[in-house]
mmCIF file of C-alpha atoms in Angstrom:
data_model
loop_
_atom_site.group_PDB
_atom_site.id
_atom_site.type_symbol
_atom_site.label_atom_id
_atom_site.label_comp_id
_atom_site.label_asym_id
_atom_site.label_seq_id
_atom_site.Cartn_x
_atom_site.Cartn_y
_atom_site.Cartn_z
ATOM 1 C CA MET A 1 2.058 -20.933 -20.025
ATOM 2 C CA ILE A 2 2.208 -23.173 -17.068
ATOM 3 C CA ARG A 3 4.904 -25.686 -17.363
ATOM 4 C CA VAL A 4 5.166 -28.531 -14.743
ATOM 5 C CA ASP A 5 8.363 -29.909 -14.084
ATOM 6 C CA GLY A 6 9.527 -28.097 -17.382
ATOM 7 C CA GLU A 7 7.066 -29.565 -19.468
ATOM 8 C CA VAL A 8 3.606 -28.305 -20.857
ATOM 9 C CA HIS A 9 0.832 -30.567 -20.955
ATOM 10 C CA GLU A 10 -2.091 -28.756 -23.084
ATOM 11 C CA GLY A 11 -4.806 -30.960 -20.885
ATOM 12 C CA LEU A 12 -4.350 -28.761 -17.830
ATOM 13 C CA TYR A 13 -5.666 -25.329 -19.862
ATOM 14 C CA ASP A 14 -9.043 -26.822 -20.274
ATOM 15 C CA ASP A 15 -9.423 -27.590 -16.910
ATOM 16 C CA LEU A 16 -7.762 -24.405 -15.677
ATOM 17 C CA ILE A 17 -9.811 -22.055 -13.398
ATOM 18 C CA ALA A 18 -7.780 -19.010 -12.257
ATOM 19 C CA VAL A 19 -4.027 -18.332 -12.232
ATOM 20 C CA GLU A 20 -2.560 -15.857 -9.383
ATOM 21 C CA VAL A 21 1.124 -15.310 -8.970
ATOM 22 C CA SER A 22 2.128 -12.847 -6.206
ATOM 23 C CA GLU A 23 5.530 -11.428 -6.893
ATOM 24 C CA ARG A 24 7.272 -9.478 -4.298
ATOM 25 C CA VAL A 25 10.047 -7.776 -2.757
ATOM 26 C CA GLY A 26 11.757 -9.034 0.715
ATOM 27 C CA GLU A 27 9.103 -11.863 0.666
ATOM 28 C CA PRO A 28 8.817 -15.195 -1.111
ATOM 29 C CA SER A 29 7.077 -15.208 -4.722
ATOM 30 C CA SER A 30 4.208 -17.558 -4.414
ATOM 31 C CA PHE A 31 1.505 -18.918 -6.936
ATOM 32 C CA ALA A 32 -1.842 -20.264 -6.831
ATOM 33 C CA LEU A 33 -3.411 -22.851 -9.611
ATOM 34 C CA GLN A 34 -7.323 -23.385 -9.405
ATOM 35 C CA VAL A 35 -8.021 -26.209 -11.703
ATOM 36 C CA GLY A 36 -11.059 -28.080 -12.545
ATOM 37 C CA ILE A 37 -11.294 -31.724 -11.091
ATOM 38 C CA TYR A 38 -14.196 -34.083 -12.353
ATOM 39 C CA LYS A 39 -15.291 -37.635 -11.148
ATOM 40 C CA LYS A 40 -14.303 -40.432 -13.006
ATOM 41 C CA GLN A 41 -17.168 -43.331 -14.128
ATOM 42 C CA GLN A 42 -14.978 -46.233 -13.314
ATOM 43 C CA GLY A 43 -14.534 -43.879 -9.947
ATOM 44 C CA GLY A 44 -12.079 -41.598 -8.081
ATOM 45 C CA TRP A 45 -11.384 -38.177 -9.591
ATOM 46 C CA THR A 46 -8.852 -36.689 -12.050
ATOM 47 C CA ARG A 47 -5.784 -35.273 -11.053
ATOM 48 C CA LEU A 48 -6.288 -36.482 -7.484
ATOM 49 C CA ASP A 49 -5.784 -39.890 -8.456
ATOM 50 C CA GLU A 50 -2.866 -39.313 -10.763
ATOM 51 C CA THR A 51 0.927 -39.880 -9.543
ATOM 52 C CA SER A 52 2.640 -37.836 -12.239
ATOM 53 C CA ALA A 53 2.700 -34.530 -13.723
ATOM 54 C CA ALA A 54 2.257 -36.292 -17.427
ATOM 55 C CA ASP A 55 -0.939 -37.609 -16.056
ATOM 56 C CA GLY A 56 -2.121 -34.668 -14.652
ATOM 57 C CA GLY A 57 -1.626 -35.199 -10.882
ATOM 58 C CA PHE A 58 0.013 -33.045 -8.720
ATOM 59 C CA ALA A 59 2.261 -33.112 -5.887
ATOM 60 C CA PRO A 60 4.348 -31.334 -3.745
ATOM 61 C CA TRP A 61 8.045 -30.438 -4.703
ATOM 62 C CA GLN A 62 7.033 -30.306 -8.437
ATOM 63 C CA ARG A 63 8.298 -28.020 -10.364
ATOM 64 C CA ILE A 64 6.102 -24.947 -11.379
ATOM 65 C CA THR A 65 6.870 -22.228 -13.843
ATOM 66 C CA VAL A 66 4.574 -19.523 -15.018
ATOM 67 C CA ALA A 67 4.820 -17.149 -17.941
ATOM 68 C CA ALA A 68 3.082 -14.280 -19.282
ATOM 69 C CA SER A 69 3.098 -13.606 -23.128
ATOM 70 C CA PHE A 70 2.645 -10.534 -24.779
ATOM 71 C CA ASP A 71 4.747 -10.491 -27.467
ATOM 72 C CA ASP A 72 7.741 -13.680 -28.708
ATOM 73 C CA SER A 73 9.224 -13.648 -25.862
ATOM 74 C CA PRO A 74 6.941 -14.692 -22.719
ATOM 75 C CA ASP A 75 7.747 -12.971 -19.221
ATOM 76 C CA VAL A 76 8.380 -15.636 -16.579
ATOM 77 C CA LEU A 77 6.189 -14.544 -13.622
ATOM 78 C CA ILE A 78 7.644 -17.659 -11.143
ATOM 79 C CA ASP A 79 9.621 -20.542 -11.451
ATOM 80 C CA GLY A 80 9.425 -22.192 -8.246
ATOM 81 C CA TYR A 81 7.958 -25.336 -6.166
ATOM 82 C CA VAL A 82 4.053 -27.076 -5.334
ATOM 83 C CA ALA A 83 4.186 -26.396 -1.507
ATOM 84 C CA GLY A 84 0.495 -28.216 -0.798
ATOM 85 C CA VAL A 85 -2.391 -29.799 -2.858
ATOM 86 C CA GLY A 86 -6.147 -29.274 -1.542
ATOM 87 C CA PRO A 87 -9.193 -30.348 -3.511
ATOM 88 C CA ARG A 88 -12.286 -28.869 -2.693
ATOM 89 C CA PHE A 89 -15.418 -31.306 -3.094
ATOM 90 C CA GLU A 90 -18.753 -28.729 -3.935
ATOM 91 C CA PRO A 91 -22.276 -29.865 -4.087
ATOM 92 C CA VAL A 92 -22.780 -29.644 -7.618
ATOM 93 C CA GLU A 93 -19.592 -31.936 -8.929
ATOM 94 C CA ALA A 94 -18.663 -29.969 -11.824
ATOM 95 C CA ASP A 95 -17.702 -27.118 -9.486
ATOM 96 C CA SER A 96 -15.430 -28.925 -7.575
ATOM 97 C CA TYR A 97 -11.908 -27.719 -8.023
ATOM 98 C CA VAL A 98 -8.095 -28.481 -6.611
ATOM 99 C CA LEU A 99 -6.165 -25.877 -5.613
ATOM 100 C CA VAL A 100 -2.589 -26.417 -5.932
ATOM 101 C CA TRP A 101 -0.355 -23.426 -4.634
ATOM 102 C CA GLY A 102 3.539 -23.012 -3.844
ATOM 103 C CA TYR A 103 6.949 -20.600 -3.735
ATOM 104 C CA ASP A 104 9.548 -19.453 -5.856
ATOM 105 C CA ALA A 105 12.733 -20.993 -5.041
ATOM 106 C CA SER A 106 13.303 -19.195 -1.408
ATOM 107 C CA TYR A 107 10.980 -21.678 -0.096
ATOM 108 C CA ALA A 108 13.881 -24.488 0.069
ATOM 109 C CA MET A 109 15.768 -22.073 1.710
ATOM 110 C CA ASP A 110 13.480 -21.617 4.705
ATOM 111 C CA LEU A 111 13.044 -25.122 5.860
ATOM 112 C CA ASP A 112 15.867 -26.401 7.659
ATOM 113 C CA GLU A 113 16.911 -24.299 11.339
ATOM 114 C CA LYS A 114 20.555 -24.402 12.129
ATOM 115 C CA VAL A 115 22.852 -22.464 14.226
ATOM 116 C CA VAL A 116 25.905 -21.357 12.094
ATOM 117 C CA ALA A 117 28.854 -18.838 12.942
ATOM 118 C CA TRP A 118 30.100 -16.624 10.524
ATOM 119 C CA PRO A 119 33.211 -15.138 11.546
ATOM 120 C CA ASP A 120 35.140 -12.548 10.047
ATOM 121 C CA LYS A 121 32.218 -12.500 7.107
ATOM 122 C CA LYS A 122 30.766 -9.334 5.582
ATOM 123 C CA TYR A 123 26.901 -9.509 4.961
ATOM 124 C CA SER A 124 27.253 -9.523 1.250
ATOM 125 C CA ASP A 125 29.901 -12.472 1.657
ATOM 126 C CA ILE A 126 27.187 -14.642 3.299
ATOM 127 C CA ALA A 127 24.621 -13.551 1.374
ATOM 128 C CA THR A 128 26.728 -15.179 -1.632
ATOM 129 C CA GLU A 129 27.639 -18.486 0.163
ATOM 130 C CA LEU A 130 24.022 -19.073 1.010
ATOM 131 C CA PHE A 131 22.425 -18.758 -2.400
ATOM 132 C CA GLN A 132 25.275 -20.787 -3.768
ATOM 133 C CA ALA A 133 24.479 -23.588 -1.450
ATOM 134 C CA TYR A 134 21.115 -24.079 -3.052
ATOM 135 C CA GLY A 135 22.348 -23.716 -6.790
ATOM 136 C CA LEU A 136 21.432 -19.748 -7.035
ATOM 137 C CA ASP A 137 23.342 -17.531 -9.304
ATOM 138 C CA PRO A 138 24.222 -14.526 -6.544
ATOM 139 C CA THR A 139 23.849 -10.639 -7.445
ATOM 140 C CA VAL A 140 24.901 -8.743 -4.397
ATOM 141 C CA VAL A 141 25.720 -5.420 -3.115
ATOM 142 C CA ASP A 142 28.660 -5.465 -1.174
ATOM 143 C CA THR A 143 28.344 -4.406 2.294
ATOM 144 C CA GLN A 144 31.972 -3.149 2.757
ATOM 145 C CA VAL A 145 32.381 -4.046 6.651
ATOM 146 C CA VAL A 146 33.789 -7.342 7.702
ATOM 147 C CA GLN A 147 32.414 -8.546 10.854
ATOM 148 C CA ASP A 148 35.535 -9.543 13.072
ATOM 149 C CA GLN A 149 34.626 -12.225 15.163
ATOM 150 C CA THR A 150 37.394 -10.690 17.736
ATOM 151 C CA LYS A 151 34.867 -7.866 18.279
ATOM 152 C CA GLU A 152 31.835 -9.598 17.018
ATOM 153 C CA LEU A 153 30.914 -13.325 16.149
ATOM 154 C CA LEU A 154 27.930 -13.275 13.764
ATOM 155 C CA ILE A 155 25.613 -16.415 14.579
ATOM 156 C CA GLN A 156 22.846 -17.692 12.591
ATOM 157 C CA ARG A 157 19.699 -18.971 14.032
ATOM 158 C CA GLY A 158 17.133 -19.826 12.593
ATOM 159 C CA THR A 159 16.959 -20.911 8.916
ATOM 160 C CA ASP A 160 18.746 -19.483 6.241
ATOM 161 C CA TRP A 161 15.755 -17.540 4.465
ATOM 162 C CA GLN A 162 15.070 -16.033 7.996
ATOM 163 C CA PHE A 163 18.796 -14.947 8.271
ATOM 164 C CA LEU A 164 18.914 -13.529 4.987
ATOM 165 C CA LYS A 165 16.223 -11.279 5.558
ATOM 166 C CA GLU A 166 17.565 -10.280 8.879
ATOM 167 C CA LEU A 167 20.632 -9.105 7.667
ATOM 168 C CA ALA A 168 18.704 -7.921 4.945
ATOM 169 C CA ARG A 169 17.002 -5.624 7.342
ATOM 170 C CA ARG A 170 20.039 -4.215 9.100
ATOM 171 C CA VAL A 171 21.426 -2.572 6.084
ATOM 172 C CA GLY A 172 18.173 -1.727 4.653
ATOM 173 C CA PHE A 173 19.051 -4.150 1.689
ATOM 174 C CA ASP A 174 16.163 -6.089 -0.515
ATOM 175 C CA VAL A 175 16.711 -9.342 -0.543
ATOM 176 C CA PHE A 176 14.476 -11.900 -2.915
ATOM 177 C CA VAL A 177 14.483 -14.926 -5.105
ATOM 178 C CA ARG A 178 13.762 -14.403 -8.966
ATOM 179 C CA GLY A 179 14.019 -17.734 -11.194
ATOM 180 C CA GLY A 180 17.623 -19.226 -10.470
ATOM 181 C CA ALA A 181 19.331 -16.236 -9.207
ATOM 182 C CA GLY A 182 19.334 -14.576 -5.782
ATOM 183 C CA TYR A 183 19.321 -10.755 -5.197
ATOM 184 C CA PHE A 184 20.451 -8.792 -2.139
ATOM 185 C CA ARG A 185 21.029 -5.222 -2.953
ATOM 186 C CA PRO A 186 19.249 -1.900 -2.054
ATOM 187 C CA ALA A 187 16.386 -0.347 -4.146
ATOM 188 C CA GLU A 188 17.488 0.299 -7.289
ATOM 189 C CA LEU A 189 15.744 3.660 -8.173
ATOM 190 C CA SER A 190 17.795 4.911 -11.253
ATOM 191 C CA ARG A 191 16.079 1.926 -13.467
ATOM 192 C CA THR A 192 14.082 3.027 -16.695
ATOM 193 C CA PRO A 193 10.634 3.597 -15.086
ATOM 194 C CA GLN A 194 8.223 0.582 -16.463
ATOM 195 C CA LYS A 195 5.292 1.333 -18.709
ATOM 196 C CA ASP A 196 3.240 4.339 -17.528
ATOM 197 C CA LEU A 197 0.429 3.486 -14.708
ATOM 198 C CA ALA A 198 -2.848 6.052 -15.685
ATOM 199 C CA VAL A 199 -5.312 7.044 -13.256
ATOM 200 C CA HIS A 200 -8.354 8.969 -14.956
ATOM 201 C CA VAL A 201 -6.177 10.258 -17.727
ATOM 202 C CA GLY A 202 -9.132 9.862 -19.986
ATOM 203 C CA THR A 203 -11.258 6.899 -21.692
ATOM 204 C CA LEU A 204 -8.332 5.593 -24.187
ATOM 205 C CA GLY A 205 -5.421 6.037 -21.676
ATOM 206 C CA THR A 206 -6.601 4.921 -18.429
ATOM 207 C CA ASN A 207 -5.246 1.340 -16.976
ATOM 208 C CA VAL A 208 -5.594 1.407 -13.326
ATOM 209 C CA THR A 209 -8.780 0.311 -12.292
ATOM 210 C CA TRP A 210 -8.558 1.896 -8.942
ATOM 211 C CA PHE A 211 -5.481 3.674 -6.889
ATOM 212 C CA GLU A 212 -5.036 4.316 -2.897
ATOM 213 C CA PRO A 213 -1.741 6.231 -1.809
ATOM 214 C CA ARG A 214 -1.034 7.708 1.548
ATOM 215 C CA VAL A 215 2.011 9.622 2.864
ATOM 216 C CA VAL A 216 2.886 9.756 6.665
ATOM 217 C CA GLY A 217 4.943 12.272 8.443
ATOM 218 C CA ASP A 218 6.574 10.530 11.585
ATOM 219 C CA LEU A 219 9.256 8.438 10.329
ATOM 220 C CA PRO A 220 12.476 9.894 11.950
ATOM 221 C CA THR A 221 15.026 11.128 9.233
ATOM 222 C CA LYS A 222 18.240 11.482 11.694
ATOM 223 C CA ILE A 223 19.432 8.353 13.069
ATOM 224 C CA ALA A 224 21.311 8.196 15.969
ATOM 225 C CA MET A 225 23.870 5.627 17.866
ATOM 226 C CA ALA A 226 26.278 5.665 20.512
ATOM 227 C CA ARG A 227 28.389 2.725 22.835
ATOM 228 C CA ALA A 228 30.927 2.762 24.930
ATOM 229 C CA ASN A 229 34.138 1.419 23.682
ATOM 230 C CA PRO A 230 35.045 -1.560 25.622
ATOM 231 C CA LEU A 231 38.965 -0.681 25.445
ATOM 232 C CA THR A 232 39.067 2.716 26.123
ATOM 233 C CA LYS A 233 35.735 3.462 27.894
ATOM 234 C CA ALA A 234 35.149 6.710 25.910
ATOM 235 C CA ILE A 235 31.434 7.130 24.329
ATOM 236 C CA GLU A 236 31.581 6.845 20.583
ATOM 237 C CA LYS A 237 28.384 8.145 18.354
ATOM 238 C CA VAL A 238 27.166 8.156 14.783
ATOM 239 C CA GLU A 239 24.772 10.182 13.191
ATOM 240 C CA VAL A 240 23.342 9.317 9.801
ATOM 241 C CA SER A 241 20.479 12.307 8.362
ATOM 242 C CA GLU A 242 21.430 11.894 4.502
ATOM 243 C CA SER A 243 18.973 9.572 2.391
ATOM 244 C CA PRO A 244 21.519 6.914 0.674
ATOM 245 C CA LEU A 245 18.649 7.071 -1.716
ATOM 246 C CA ARG A 246 17.831 8.504 -4.560
ATOM 247 C CA ALA A 247 14.922 10.389 -4.591
ATOM 248 C CA LEU A 248 11.636 9.722 -6.332
ATOM 249 C CA GLY A 249 9.871 12.778 -5.174
ATOM 250 C CA GLU A 250 10.101 16.517 -4.789
ATOM 251 C CA ARG A 251 9.611 17.026 -1.310
ATOM 252 C CA ALA A 252 10.867 14.406 1.145
ATOM 253 C CA GLY A 253 9.883 13.683 4.841
ATOM 254 C CA ASP A 254 12.274 16.770 5.911
ATOM 255 C CA ALA A 255 10.585 19.251 3.526
ATOM 256 C CA LEU A 256 7.167 18.314 4.687
ATOM 257 C CA ARG A 257 7.955 19.507 8.630
ATOM 258 C CA GLU A 258 9.272 22.773 7.152
ATOM 259 C CA GLY A 259 8.204 25.943 9.185
ATOM 260 C CA ARG A 260 6.242 24.280 11.208
ATOM 261 C CA GLN A 261 7.007 24.699 15.385
ATOM 262 C CA ILE A 262 8.639 20.867 16.004
ATOM 263 C CA PRO A 263 11.338 19.111 15.684
ATOM 264 C CA ALA A 264 13.007 19.754 12.142
ATOM 265 C CA GLN A 265 14.483 16.838 12.417
ATOM 266 C CA PRO A 266 13.061 13.954 14.498
ATOM 267 C CA VAL A 267 15.986 11.767 15.777
ATOM 268 C CA ALA A 268 15.846 7.773 16.395
ATOM 269 C CA LEU A 269 18.018 6.391 18.914
ATOM 270 C CA ALA A 270 19.023 3.218 17.878
ATOM 271 C CA ALA A 271 20.513 0.452 20.060
ATOM 272 C CA PRO A 272 23.595 -0.885 19.014
ATOM 273 C CA GLU A 273 24.341 -4.852 19.113
ATOM 274 C CA PRO A 274 27.436 -5.375 21.505
ATOM 275 C CA LEU A 275 30.710 -4.920 20.090
ATOM 276 C CA VAL A 276 29.942 -3.035 16.985
ATOM 277 C CA THR A 277 33.006 -1.313 15.258
ATOM 278 C CA ASP A 278 32.553 2.454 14.171
ATOM 279 C CA GLN A 279 32.122 1.270 10.916
ATOM 280 C CA ALA A 280 29.285 -1.309 11.651
ATOM 281 C CA MET A 281 27.422 1.171 13.740
ATOM 282 C CA GLU A 282 27.262 3.204 10.389
ATOM 283 C CA ALA A 283 26.375 0.434 8.010
ATOM 284 C CA LEU A 284 23.362 0.044 11.030
ATOM 285 C CA ALA A 285 22.144 3.755 11.270
ATOM 286 C CA THR A 286 22.758 3.975 7.506
ATOM 287 C CA GLY A 287 20.184 0.825 7.088
ATOM 288 C CA ILE A 288 17.676 2.579 9.524
ATOM 289 C CA ARG A 289 17.570 5.490 7.575
ATOM 290 C CA ARG A 290 16.963 3.817 4.111
ATOM 291 C CA ARG A 291 14.012 1.910 5.546
ATOM 292 C CA ASN A 292 12.787 5.363 7.252
ATOM 293 C CA ASP A 293 12.971 7.184 3.482
ATOM 294 C CA TRP A 294 9.459 5.610 2.357
ATOM 295 C CA ILE A 295 7.145 8.165 3.464
ATOM 296 C CA VAL A 296 4.440 7.456 0.527
ATOM 297 C CA THR A 297 2.785 3.958 0.197
ATOM 298 C CA GLY A 298 0.077 3.131 -2.172
ATOM 299 C CA GLU A 299 -1.920 0.233 -3.491
ATOM 300 C CA GLY A 300 -4.236 -0.201 -6.377
ATOM 301 C CA GLU A 301 -5.556 -2.558 -9.224
ATOM 302 C CA LEU A 302 -4.463 -2.592 -13.049
ATOM 303 C CA ASP A 303 -6.367 -3.838 -15.931
ATOM 304 C CA GLY A 304 -4.092 -6.063 -16.937
ATOM 305 C CA THR A 305 -5.329 -6.300 -20.799
ATOM 306 C CA LEU A 306 -5.345 -2.676 -20.940
ATOM 307 C CA TYR A 307 -1.965 -2.463 -19.630
ATOM 308 C CA GLY A 308 -0.511 -4.760 -22.286
ATOM 309 C CA ARG A 309 2.129 -6.218 -19.865
ATOM 310 C CA ALA A 310 3.681 -7.675 -16.892
ATOM 311 C CA LEU A 311 4.202 -5.151 -14.548
ATOM 312 C CA ARG A 312 7.045 -6.395 -12.110
ATOM 313 C CA ALA A 313 8.515 -5.926 -8.781
ATOM 314 C CA ASP A 314 11.532 -4.502 -7.710
ATOM 315 C CA GLY A 315 11.033 -1.941 -10.843
ATOM 316 C CA VAL A 316 10.370 1.317 -11.088
ATOM 317 C CA VAL A 317 7.522 2.985 -12.665
ATOM 318 C CA LEU A 318 5.624 6.312 -13.358
ATOM 319 C CA ILE A 319 1.949 6.829 -12.430
ATOM 320 C CA LYS A 320 0.060 9.964 -13.609
ATOM 321 C CA GLY A 321 -3.203 11.306 -13.071
ATOM 322 C CA ALA A 322 -3.453 11.015 -9.344
ATOM 323 C CA GLY A 323 -2.614 15.173 -8.913
ATOM 324 C CA GLN A 324 0.662 16.853 -8.493
ATOM 325 C CA ALA A 325 1.811 15.292 -5.038
ATOM 326 C CA PHE A 326 0.954 11.696 -5.587
ATOM 327 C CA SER A 327 1.850 11.559 -9.496
ATOM 328 C CA GLY A 328 5.465 10.684 -10.176
ATOM 329 C CA ARG A 329 8.024 7.856 -9.744
ATOM 330 C CA TYR A 330 7.176 4.953 -7.404
ATOM 331 C CA TYR A 331 9.471 1.670 -6.563
ATOM 332 C CA VAL A 332 7.228 -1.508 -7.347
ATOM 333 C CA THR A 333 7.197 -3.950 -4.069
ATOM 334 C CA GLU A 334 4.413 -6.541 -4.868
ATOM 335 C CA VAL A 335 2.330 -7.538 -7.928
ATOM 336 C CA THR A 336 -0.477 -10.124 -7.401
ATOM 337 C CA HIS A 337 -1.705 -11.409 -11.243
ATOM 338 C CA ARG A 338 -4.787 -13.085 -11.336
ATOM 339 C CA ILE A 339 -5.808 -14.547 -14.421
ATOM 340 C CA THR A 340 -9.544 -16.134 -15.150
ATOM 341 C CA PRO A 341 -11.972 -16.068 -17.753
ATOM 342 C CA ALA A 342 -13.367 -12.680 -16.723
ATOM 343 C CA GLY A 343 -10.080 -11.130 -17.601
ATOM 344 C CA TYR A 344 -6.581 -10.408 -16.406
ATOM 345 C CA THR A 345 -5.774 -7.897 -13.354
ATOM 346 C CA GLN A 346 -2.490 -6.778 -11.566
ATOM 347 C CA ARG A 347 -2.804 -5.775 -7.640
ATOM 348 C CA PHE A 348 -0.107 -3.651 -7.527
ATOM 349 C CA LYS A 349 1.846 -2.145 -4.024
ATOM 350 C CA VAL A 350 4.182 1.136 -4.400
ATOM 351 C CA THR A 351 6.582 3.181 -2.152
ATOM 352 C CA ARG A 352 8.365 6.267 -2.960
ATOM 353 C CA ASN A 353 10.667 8.374 -0.763
ATOM 354 C CA GLY A 354 8.683 11.583 -1.895
ATOM 355 C CA LEU A 355 6.389 13.645 -2.492
ATOM 356 C CA GLY A 356 5.354 15.739 -5.623
ATOM 357 C CA VAL A 357 6.473 15.499 -9.588
ATOM 358 C CA GLN A 358 10.349 16.464 -10.246
ATOM 359 C CA GLY A 359 9.971 17.470 -13.245
ATOM 360 C CA ASP A 360 11.921 14.954 -15.243
ATOM 361 C CA GLU A 361 9.614 12.191 -15.353
ATOM 362 C CA PRO A 362 9.580 10.923 -19.225
ATOM 363 C CA PHE A 363 5.638 10.293 -18.893
ATOM 364 C CA GLN A 364 4.766 8.143 -22.004
ATOM 365 C CA GLY A 365 1.766 9.004 -24.269
ATOM 366 C CA ALA A 366 -1.600 7.353 -23.786
ATOM 367 C CA ASP A 367 -0.515 5.727 -27.572
ATOM 368 C CA ALA A 368 2.732 4.011 -26.059
ATOM 369 C CA GLU A 369 3.716 0.977 -28.396
ATOM 370 C CA PRO A 370 3.477 -2.523 -26.684
ATOM 371 C CA GLY A 371 7.056 -4.496 -27.241
ATOM 372 C CA GLU A 372 9.523 -4.242 -25.011
ATOM 373 C CA PRO A 373 8.545 -3.355 -21.617
ATOM 374 C CA ALA A 374 10.727 -0.403 -20.189
ATOM 375 C CA GLY A 375 12.642 -0.257 -17.388
ATOM 376 C CA ASN A 376 12.417 -4.719 -17.772
ATOM 377 C CA ASP A 377 15.808 -4.725 -18.611
ATOM 378 C CA GLU A 378 16.495 -7.866 -16.095
ATOM 379 C CA ARG A 379 14.027 -10.809 -17.468
ATOM 380 C CA VAL A 380 13.667 -13.287 -15.223
ATOM 381 C CA GLU A 381 15.897 -16.617 -16.851
ATOM 382 C CA VAL A 382 14.598 -19.756 -15.902
ATOM 383 C CA ARG A 383 15.902 -23.437 -17.534
ATOM 384 C CA GLY A 384 13.490 -24.718 -19.843
ATOM 385 C CA ALA A 385 13.501 -28.405 -18.809
ATOM 386 C CA GLY A 386 14.056 -30.320 -15.527
ATOM 387 C CA ARG A 387 12.470 -30.717 -12.466
ATOM 388 C CA GLU A 388 14.678 -28.568 -10.457
ATOM 389 C CA VAL A 389 14.675 -24.351 -10.666
ATOM 390 C CA ALA A 390 18.018 -24.005 -10.424
ATOM 391 C CA PRO A 391 21.141 -26.537 -11.033
#
């Protein structure tokens, strides 16, 4: 289902060639519509000469909502705005089309560059204020550390979205927008997994077309930070070596190095920002440790028809059939849904902080019922009508 400025236009489906929606964590989600255009008898082209959505035209800043329907409750894949419109005129007139692309509501947060001081604020306070400034409902996890302006005045230089991404990077959080809500939080790894991704488990059970995981062992797992106290001149140190995230695999990075004649736990020396407090140093070091946890990454493609629902980014999924090392829980960071007359595919990217099956994974059988997707307890809520994603 596709809505333009909150309305469904049935004529759009007659000309629709392809729909692509990329849902991401840490970056704006995006969409692209490929729509056929035709020469009019009286001159001009369909959809290019129309000035309104009701007449079939497209223009920047129109609201586009794309949902996938597998049951009585459509799953909203994206609710955002048109960023651009570009026609392509082919040698064969009937092969011509217009490409319409755009982004979620974070697109509006990435336009206006500014310089702003944020005295005596926590990163989570700033995230809440910025989301609310765009009418977005904030879902924010408390970062606890107040940036005392007498010790460190936090200055924003750039767009609101760029600033939010930088704050999230410092503490190892994810930042993203879904519908009319903004999220600023660490990866939630304890949620109920979505429907299993099955690799070579038999003709009836397999739903993954291909899957390519990889593991690295060179990410430092002890983060050290030191600074000279400007008042006492003493050297203050902070070390973070324990992971703040739930383990998704049996063996983390440190376990992979056990018994080797190399440093048992490589150390990364992080440079503190000027005049940070001990609490701020620990928060920064914890953020780096959080980012360095992801030793396994992977990407693949899913047959959407066989899967029978929409895989969602910012969720946990179980992958089975990939061997003892690469089967198990994964965190989904990106899913690209592509719908064409040839079929429905879902290209995905996943990551995890360990190798191996833990033994408590609730793997589903090949005959798992459709219905409500497991782990999809955070459906995207959007306004039905209107030209705006958020009030």
